[in-house]
Short mmCIF file of C-alpha atoms and ligand atoms in Angstrom, two decimals:
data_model
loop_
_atom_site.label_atom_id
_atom_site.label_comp_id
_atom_site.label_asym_id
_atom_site.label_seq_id
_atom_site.Cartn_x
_atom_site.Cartn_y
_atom_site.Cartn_z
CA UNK W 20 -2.67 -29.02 -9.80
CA UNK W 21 -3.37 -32.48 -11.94
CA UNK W 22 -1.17 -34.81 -10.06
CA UNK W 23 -0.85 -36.08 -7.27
CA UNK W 24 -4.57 -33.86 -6.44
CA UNK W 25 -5.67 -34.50 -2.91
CA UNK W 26 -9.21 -32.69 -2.60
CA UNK W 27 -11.46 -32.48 0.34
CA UNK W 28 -14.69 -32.05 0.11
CA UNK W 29 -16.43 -30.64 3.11
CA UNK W 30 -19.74 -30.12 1.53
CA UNK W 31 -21.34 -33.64 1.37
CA UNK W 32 -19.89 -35.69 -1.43
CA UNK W 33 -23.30 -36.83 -3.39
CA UNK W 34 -21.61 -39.74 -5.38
CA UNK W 35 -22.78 -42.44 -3.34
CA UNK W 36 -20.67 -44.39 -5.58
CA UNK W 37 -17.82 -44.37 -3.20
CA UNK W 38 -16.41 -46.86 -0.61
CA UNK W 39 -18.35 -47.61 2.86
CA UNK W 40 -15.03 -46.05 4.40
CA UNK W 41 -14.89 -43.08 2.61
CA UNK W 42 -18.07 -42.02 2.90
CA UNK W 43 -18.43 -42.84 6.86
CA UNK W 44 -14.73 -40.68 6.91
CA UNK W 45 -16.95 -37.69 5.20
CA UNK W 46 -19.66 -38.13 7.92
CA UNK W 47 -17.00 -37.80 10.48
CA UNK W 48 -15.76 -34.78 9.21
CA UNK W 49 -19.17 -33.43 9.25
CA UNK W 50 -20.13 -34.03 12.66
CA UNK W 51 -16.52 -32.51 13.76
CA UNK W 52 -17.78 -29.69 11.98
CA UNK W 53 -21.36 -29.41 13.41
CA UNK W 54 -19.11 -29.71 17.05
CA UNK W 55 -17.21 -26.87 16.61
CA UNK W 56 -20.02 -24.79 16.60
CA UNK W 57 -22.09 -26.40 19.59
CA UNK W 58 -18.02 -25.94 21.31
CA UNK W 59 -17.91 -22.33 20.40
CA UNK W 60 -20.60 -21.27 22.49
CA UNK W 61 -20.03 -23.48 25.53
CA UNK W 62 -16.57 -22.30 25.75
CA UNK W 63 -17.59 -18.31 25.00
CA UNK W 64 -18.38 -18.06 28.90
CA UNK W 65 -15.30 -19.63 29.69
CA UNK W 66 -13.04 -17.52 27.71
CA UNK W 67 -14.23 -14.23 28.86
CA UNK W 68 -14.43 -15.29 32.59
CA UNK W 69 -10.39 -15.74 31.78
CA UNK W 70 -10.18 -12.57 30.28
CA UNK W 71 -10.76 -10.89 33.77
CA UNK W 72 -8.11 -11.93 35.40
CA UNK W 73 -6.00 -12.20 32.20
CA UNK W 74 -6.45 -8.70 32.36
CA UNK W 75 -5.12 -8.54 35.94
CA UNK W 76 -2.22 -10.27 34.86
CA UNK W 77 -1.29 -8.29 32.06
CA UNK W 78 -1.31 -4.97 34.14
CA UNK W 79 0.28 -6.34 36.72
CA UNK W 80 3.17 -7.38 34.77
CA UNK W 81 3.92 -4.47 32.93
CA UNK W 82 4.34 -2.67 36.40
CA UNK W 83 6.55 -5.46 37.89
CA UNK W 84 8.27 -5.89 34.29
CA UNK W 85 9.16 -1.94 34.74
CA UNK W 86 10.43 -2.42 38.76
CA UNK W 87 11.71 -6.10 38.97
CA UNK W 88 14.77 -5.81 36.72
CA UNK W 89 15.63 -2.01 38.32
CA UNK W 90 15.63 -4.01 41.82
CA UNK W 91 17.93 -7.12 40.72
CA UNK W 92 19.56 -7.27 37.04
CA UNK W 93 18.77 -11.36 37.17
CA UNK W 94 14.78 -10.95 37.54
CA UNK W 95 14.46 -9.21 33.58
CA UNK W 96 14.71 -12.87 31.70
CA UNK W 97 12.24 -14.50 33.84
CA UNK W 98 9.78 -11.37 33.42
CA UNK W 99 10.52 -11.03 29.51
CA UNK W 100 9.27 -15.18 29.52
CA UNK W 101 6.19 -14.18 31.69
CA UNK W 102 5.23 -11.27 29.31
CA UNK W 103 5.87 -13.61 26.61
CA UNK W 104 3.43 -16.16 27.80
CA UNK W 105 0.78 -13.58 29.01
CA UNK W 106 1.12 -12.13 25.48
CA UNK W 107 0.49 -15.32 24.01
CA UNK W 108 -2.93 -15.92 26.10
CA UNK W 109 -4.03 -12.62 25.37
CA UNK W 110 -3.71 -13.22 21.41
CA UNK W 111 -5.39 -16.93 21.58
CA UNK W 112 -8.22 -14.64 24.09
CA UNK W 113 -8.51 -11.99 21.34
CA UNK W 114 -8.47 -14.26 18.22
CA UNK W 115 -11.37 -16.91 20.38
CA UNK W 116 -13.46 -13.92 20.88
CA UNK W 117 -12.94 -12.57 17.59
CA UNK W 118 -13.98 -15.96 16.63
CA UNK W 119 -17.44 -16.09 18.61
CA UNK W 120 -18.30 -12.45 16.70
CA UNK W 121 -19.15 -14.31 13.86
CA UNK W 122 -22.36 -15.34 14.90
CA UNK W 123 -24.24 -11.91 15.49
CA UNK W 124 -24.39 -10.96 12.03
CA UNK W 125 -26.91 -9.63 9.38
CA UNK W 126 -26.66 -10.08 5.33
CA UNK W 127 -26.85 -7.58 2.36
CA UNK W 128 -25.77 -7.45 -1.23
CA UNK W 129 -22.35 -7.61 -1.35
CA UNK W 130 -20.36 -6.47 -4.00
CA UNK W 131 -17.90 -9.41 -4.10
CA UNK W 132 -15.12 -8.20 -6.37
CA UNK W 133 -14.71 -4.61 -4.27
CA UNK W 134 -14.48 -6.63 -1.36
CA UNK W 135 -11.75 -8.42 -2.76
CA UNK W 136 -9.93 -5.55 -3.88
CA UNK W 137 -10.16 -4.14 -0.43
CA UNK W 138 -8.50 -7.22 0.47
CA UNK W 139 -6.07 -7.04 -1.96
CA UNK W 140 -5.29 -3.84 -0.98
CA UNK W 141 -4.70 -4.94 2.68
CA UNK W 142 -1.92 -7.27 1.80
CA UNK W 143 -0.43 -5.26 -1.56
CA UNK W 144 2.93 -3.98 0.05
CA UNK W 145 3.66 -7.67 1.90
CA UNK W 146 2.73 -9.08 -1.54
CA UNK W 147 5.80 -6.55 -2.98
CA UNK W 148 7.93 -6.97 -0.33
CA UNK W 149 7.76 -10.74 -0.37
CA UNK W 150 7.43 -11.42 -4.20
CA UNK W 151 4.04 -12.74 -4.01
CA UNK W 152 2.38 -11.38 -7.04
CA UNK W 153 -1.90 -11.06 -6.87
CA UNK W 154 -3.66 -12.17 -9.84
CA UNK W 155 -7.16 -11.12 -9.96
CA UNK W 156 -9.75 -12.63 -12.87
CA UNK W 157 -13.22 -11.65 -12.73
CA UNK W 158 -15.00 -9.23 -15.61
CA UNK W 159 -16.12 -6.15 -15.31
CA UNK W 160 -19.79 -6.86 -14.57
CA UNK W 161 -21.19 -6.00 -10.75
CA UNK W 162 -21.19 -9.84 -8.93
CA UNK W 163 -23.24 -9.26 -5.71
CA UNK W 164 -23.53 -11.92 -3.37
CA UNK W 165 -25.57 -12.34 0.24
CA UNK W 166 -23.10 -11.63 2.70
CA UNK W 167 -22.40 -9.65 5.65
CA UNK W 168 -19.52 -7.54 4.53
CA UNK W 169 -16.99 -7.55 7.20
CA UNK W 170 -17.21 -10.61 8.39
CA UNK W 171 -17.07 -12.29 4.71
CA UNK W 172 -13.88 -10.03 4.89
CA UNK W 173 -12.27 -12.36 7.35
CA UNK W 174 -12.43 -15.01 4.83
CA UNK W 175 -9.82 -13.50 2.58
CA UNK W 176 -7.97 -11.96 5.35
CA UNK W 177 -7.29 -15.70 6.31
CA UNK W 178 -7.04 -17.31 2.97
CA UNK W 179 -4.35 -14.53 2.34
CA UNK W 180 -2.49 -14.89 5.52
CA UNK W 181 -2.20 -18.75 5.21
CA UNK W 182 -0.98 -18.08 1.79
CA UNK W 183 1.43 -15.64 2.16
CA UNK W 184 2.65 -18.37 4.95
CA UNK W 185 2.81 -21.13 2.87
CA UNK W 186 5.12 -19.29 -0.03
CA UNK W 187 7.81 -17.77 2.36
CA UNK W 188 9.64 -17.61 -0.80
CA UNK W 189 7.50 -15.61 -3.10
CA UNK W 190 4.67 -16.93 -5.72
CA UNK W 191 1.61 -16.58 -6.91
CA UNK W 192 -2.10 -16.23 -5.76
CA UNK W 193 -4.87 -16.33 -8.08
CA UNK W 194 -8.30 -15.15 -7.53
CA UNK W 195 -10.98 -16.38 -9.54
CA UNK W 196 -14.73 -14.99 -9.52
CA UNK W 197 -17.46 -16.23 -11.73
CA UNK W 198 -21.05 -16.67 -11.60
CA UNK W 199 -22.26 -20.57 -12.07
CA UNK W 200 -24.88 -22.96 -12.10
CA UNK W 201 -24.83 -25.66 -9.78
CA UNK W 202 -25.43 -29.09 -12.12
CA UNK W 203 -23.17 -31.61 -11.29
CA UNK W 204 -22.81 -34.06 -8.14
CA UNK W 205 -21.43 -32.92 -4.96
CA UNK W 206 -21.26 -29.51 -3.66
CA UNK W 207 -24.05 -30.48 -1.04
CA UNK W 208 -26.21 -29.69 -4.14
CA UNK W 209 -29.88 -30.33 -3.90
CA UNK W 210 -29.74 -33.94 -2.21
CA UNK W 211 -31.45 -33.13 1.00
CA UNK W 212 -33.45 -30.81 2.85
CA UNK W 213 -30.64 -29.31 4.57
CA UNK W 214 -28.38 -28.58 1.77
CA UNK W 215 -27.36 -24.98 0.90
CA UNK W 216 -28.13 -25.08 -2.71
CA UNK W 217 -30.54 -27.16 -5.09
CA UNK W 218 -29.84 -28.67 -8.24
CA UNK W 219 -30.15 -25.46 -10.61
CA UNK W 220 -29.44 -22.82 -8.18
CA UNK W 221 -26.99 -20.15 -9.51
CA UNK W 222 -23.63 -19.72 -7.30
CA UNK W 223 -21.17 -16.82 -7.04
CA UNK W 224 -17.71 -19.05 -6.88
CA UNK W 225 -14.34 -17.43 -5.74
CA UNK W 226 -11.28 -19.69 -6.04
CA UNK W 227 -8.62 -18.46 -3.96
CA UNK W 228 -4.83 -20.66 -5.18
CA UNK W 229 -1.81 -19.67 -3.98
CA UNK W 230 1.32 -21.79 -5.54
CA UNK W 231 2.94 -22.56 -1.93
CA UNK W 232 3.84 -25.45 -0.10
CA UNK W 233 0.68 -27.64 -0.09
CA UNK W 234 -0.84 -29.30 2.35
CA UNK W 235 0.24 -33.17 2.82
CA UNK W 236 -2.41 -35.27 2.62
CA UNK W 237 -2.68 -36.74 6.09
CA UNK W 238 -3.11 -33.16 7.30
CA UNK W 239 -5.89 -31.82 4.54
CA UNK W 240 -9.05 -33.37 6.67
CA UNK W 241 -7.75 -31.56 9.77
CA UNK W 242 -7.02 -28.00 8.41
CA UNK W 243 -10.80 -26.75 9.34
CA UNK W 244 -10.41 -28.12 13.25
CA UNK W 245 -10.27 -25.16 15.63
CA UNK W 246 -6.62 -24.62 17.06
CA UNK W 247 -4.87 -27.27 14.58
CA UNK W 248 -1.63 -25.47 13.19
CA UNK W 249 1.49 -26.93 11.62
CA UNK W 250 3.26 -23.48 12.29
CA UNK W 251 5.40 -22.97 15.35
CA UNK W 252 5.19 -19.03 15.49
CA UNK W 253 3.92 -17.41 18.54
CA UNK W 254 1.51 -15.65 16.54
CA UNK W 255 -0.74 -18.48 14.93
CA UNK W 256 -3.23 -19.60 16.68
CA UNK W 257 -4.65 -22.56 14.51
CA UNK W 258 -8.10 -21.38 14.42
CA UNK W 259 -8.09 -19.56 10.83
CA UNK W 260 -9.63 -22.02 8.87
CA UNK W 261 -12.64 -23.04 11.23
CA UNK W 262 -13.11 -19.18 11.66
CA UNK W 263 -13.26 -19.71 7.46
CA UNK W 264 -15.68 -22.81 8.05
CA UNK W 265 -17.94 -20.85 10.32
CA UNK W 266 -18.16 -17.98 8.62
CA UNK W 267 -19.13 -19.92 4.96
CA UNK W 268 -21.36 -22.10 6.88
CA UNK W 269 -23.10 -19.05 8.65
CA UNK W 270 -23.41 -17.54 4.67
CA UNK W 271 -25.21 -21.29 3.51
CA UNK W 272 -22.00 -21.21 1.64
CA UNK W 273 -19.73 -24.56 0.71
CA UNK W 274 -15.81 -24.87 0.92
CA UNK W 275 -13.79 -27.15 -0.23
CA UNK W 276 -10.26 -27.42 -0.77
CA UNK W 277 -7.48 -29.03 -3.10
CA UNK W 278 -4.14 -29.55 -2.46
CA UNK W 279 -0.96 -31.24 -4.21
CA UNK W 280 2.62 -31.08 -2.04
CA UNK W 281 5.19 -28.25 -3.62
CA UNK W 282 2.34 -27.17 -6.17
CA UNK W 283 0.01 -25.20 -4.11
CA UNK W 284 -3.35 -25.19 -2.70
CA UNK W 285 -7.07 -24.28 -4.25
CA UNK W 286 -9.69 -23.22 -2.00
CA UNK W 287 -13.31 -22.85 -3.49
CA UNK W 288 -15.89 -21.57 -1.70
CA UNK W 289 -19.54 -21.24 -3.05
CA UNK W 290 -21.76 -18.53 -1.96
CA UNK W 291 -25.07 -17.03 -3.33
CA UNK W 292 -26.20 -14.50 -5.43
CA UNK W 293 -27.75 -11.46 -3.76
CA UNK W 294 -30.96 -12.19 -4.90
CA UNK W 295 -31.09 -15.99 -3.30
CA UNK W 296 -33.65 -16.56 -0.48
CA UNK W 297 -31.07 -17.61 2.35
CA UNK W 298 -31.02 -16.75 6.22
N1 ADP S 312 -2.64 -22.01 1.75
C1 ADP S 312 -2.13 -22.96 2.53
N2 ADP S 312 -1.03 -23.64 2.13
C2 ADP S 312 -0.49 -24.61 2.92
N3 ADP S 312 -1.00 -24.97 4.12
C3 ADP S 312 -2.09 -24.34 4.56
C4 ADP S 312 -2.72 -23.31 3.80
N4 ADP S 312 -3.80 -22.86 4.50
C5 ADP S 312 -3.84 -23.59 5.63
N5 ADP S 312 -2.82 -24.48 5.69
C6 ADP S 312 -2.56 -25.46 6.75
O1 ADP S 312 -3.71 -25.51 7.60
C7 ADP S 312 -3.33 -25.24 8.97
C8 ADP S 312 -4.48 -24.53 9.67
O2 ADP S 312 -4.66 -23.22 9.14
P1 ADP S 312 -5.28 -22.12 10.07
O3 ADP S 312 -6.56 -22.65 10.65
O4 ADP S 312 -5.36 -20.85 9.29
O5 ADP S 312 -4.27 -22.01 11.27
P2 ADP S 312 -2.82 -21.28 11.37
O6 ADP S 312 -2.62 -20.45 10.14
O7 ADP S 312 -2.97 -20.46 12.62
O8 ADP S 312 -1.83 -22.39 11.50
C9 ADP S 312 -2.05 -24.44 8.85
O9 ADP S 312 -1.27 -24.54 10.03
C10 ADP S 312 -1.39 -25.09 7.63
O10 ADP S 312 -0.76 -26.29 7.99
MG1 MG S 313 -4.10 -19.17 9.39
#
């Protein structure tokens, strides 16, 4: 992934060495990100005051969907397209709420590479049955970061699922895990009050690269926005990576990602060691 490399940084880019432009684009990005969350909440009410008579709807339906088509033969194509749609609303309903979970949460020690194995395991037979081979590289040693569990889990759920999208043909996906200390520029790295790590500060990485599609570079500073998608299936609801964002911003994590079209896609996400002061 040499060529041709089209990285985002979300975490604050710390060069200060770059144009006016670029670095006004990066605040932009930020405060998108700081929106979604402030969005999140106002819209939490709003979603599950839909959900009611979603709800309504849905039951509804499957009684008319079972009488309609017995009364005239015409009616069952217009009811399969209404249980279509209604299905549809209930997933984006399910995934939002899903979504808002993420912010009742408490941290432990985490034992990062089980958790990925778990993962792993999860998505082992669509690997096989899609030729998608899992490559896993971390040592033997325990790696325990500050994380809650299950909702870290969602993390890889996604990173797999998007993968596993973008290589409809088979391919690779590497996981990398290693301990690190945080030295150079970027990676919101000791700068300012606010930032998640200091200069110094030892980081549990895991670099997640699947050998898919890529994503073209108009599209990379969009990926994290909630409901952006390029896919068309009913499924998909586009809100994945912010879930991702959330979640590694909720940990005082940092993400960033790499891309390069046809080659694949890196996504590094820095989180800390169980014995870090965060929270
Ligand atoms: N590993 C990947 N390879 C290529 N494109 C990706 C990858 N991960 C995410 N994307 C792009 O980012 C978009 C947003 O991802 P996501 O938030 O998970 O939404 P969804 O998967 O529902 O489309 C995807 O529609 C896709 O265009
Ligand atoms: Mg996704």
């Amino acid at each position: 992934m040499t060529d041709n490399l089209v990285k985002l940084l979300l975490a604050e880019d710390n060069s200060g060495k770059e144009a006016l432009s670029e670095s006004e684009d990066t605040q932009n990005r930020l405060g998108q990100h700081e929106k979604i969350a402030t969005l999140g909440q106002l819209s939490l009410g709003f979603i599950r005051q839909i959900a009611k008579p979603l709800n309504v709807i849905t039951i509804g339906m499957e009684f008319l969907g079972n009488v309609l088509p017995k009364i005239d033969e015409k009616l069952k194509e217009p009811v399969r397209r209404i249980n279509q749609a209604v299905n549809k609303a209930n997933n984006l309903v399910d995934d939002f709420l899903q979504f808002s979970r993420t912010s009742e949460f408490e941290l432990e020690s985490v034992d990062i590479c089980q958790l990925l194995d778990e993962a792993i395991d999860l998505f082992g037979h669509r690997a096989l049955a899609n030729s998608i081979e899992i490559h896993r590289n971390w040592c033997e040693e325990l790696i325990e970061v500050k994380a809650n569990k299950n909702i870290l889990q969602q993390v890889f759920i996604n990173f797999f699922t998007n993968a596993f999208d973008a290589m409809p043909k088979g391919g690779d996906i590497r996981i990398n895990v290693y301990n690190k200390k945080l030295e150079e520029v970027g990676n919101r790295v000791g700068y300012r009050a606010t930032d998640h790590f200091k200069t110094g500060d030892r980081a549990i990485v895991v670099e997640f690269e699947d050998t898919g599609q890529g994503i073209p570079k108009d599209i990379l500073p969009m990926i994290f926005q909630p409901y952006f998608s390029t896919k068309e299936t009913e499924k998909r609801a586009g809100l994945g990576l912010s879930m991702v964002h959330l979640i590694v911003e909720r940990h005082q994590g940092t993400i960033e990602v790499e891309s390069a079209a046809n080659k694949g896609t890196r996504f590094t996400i820095n989180l800390h060691p169980a014995g870090n002061e965060i929270g």
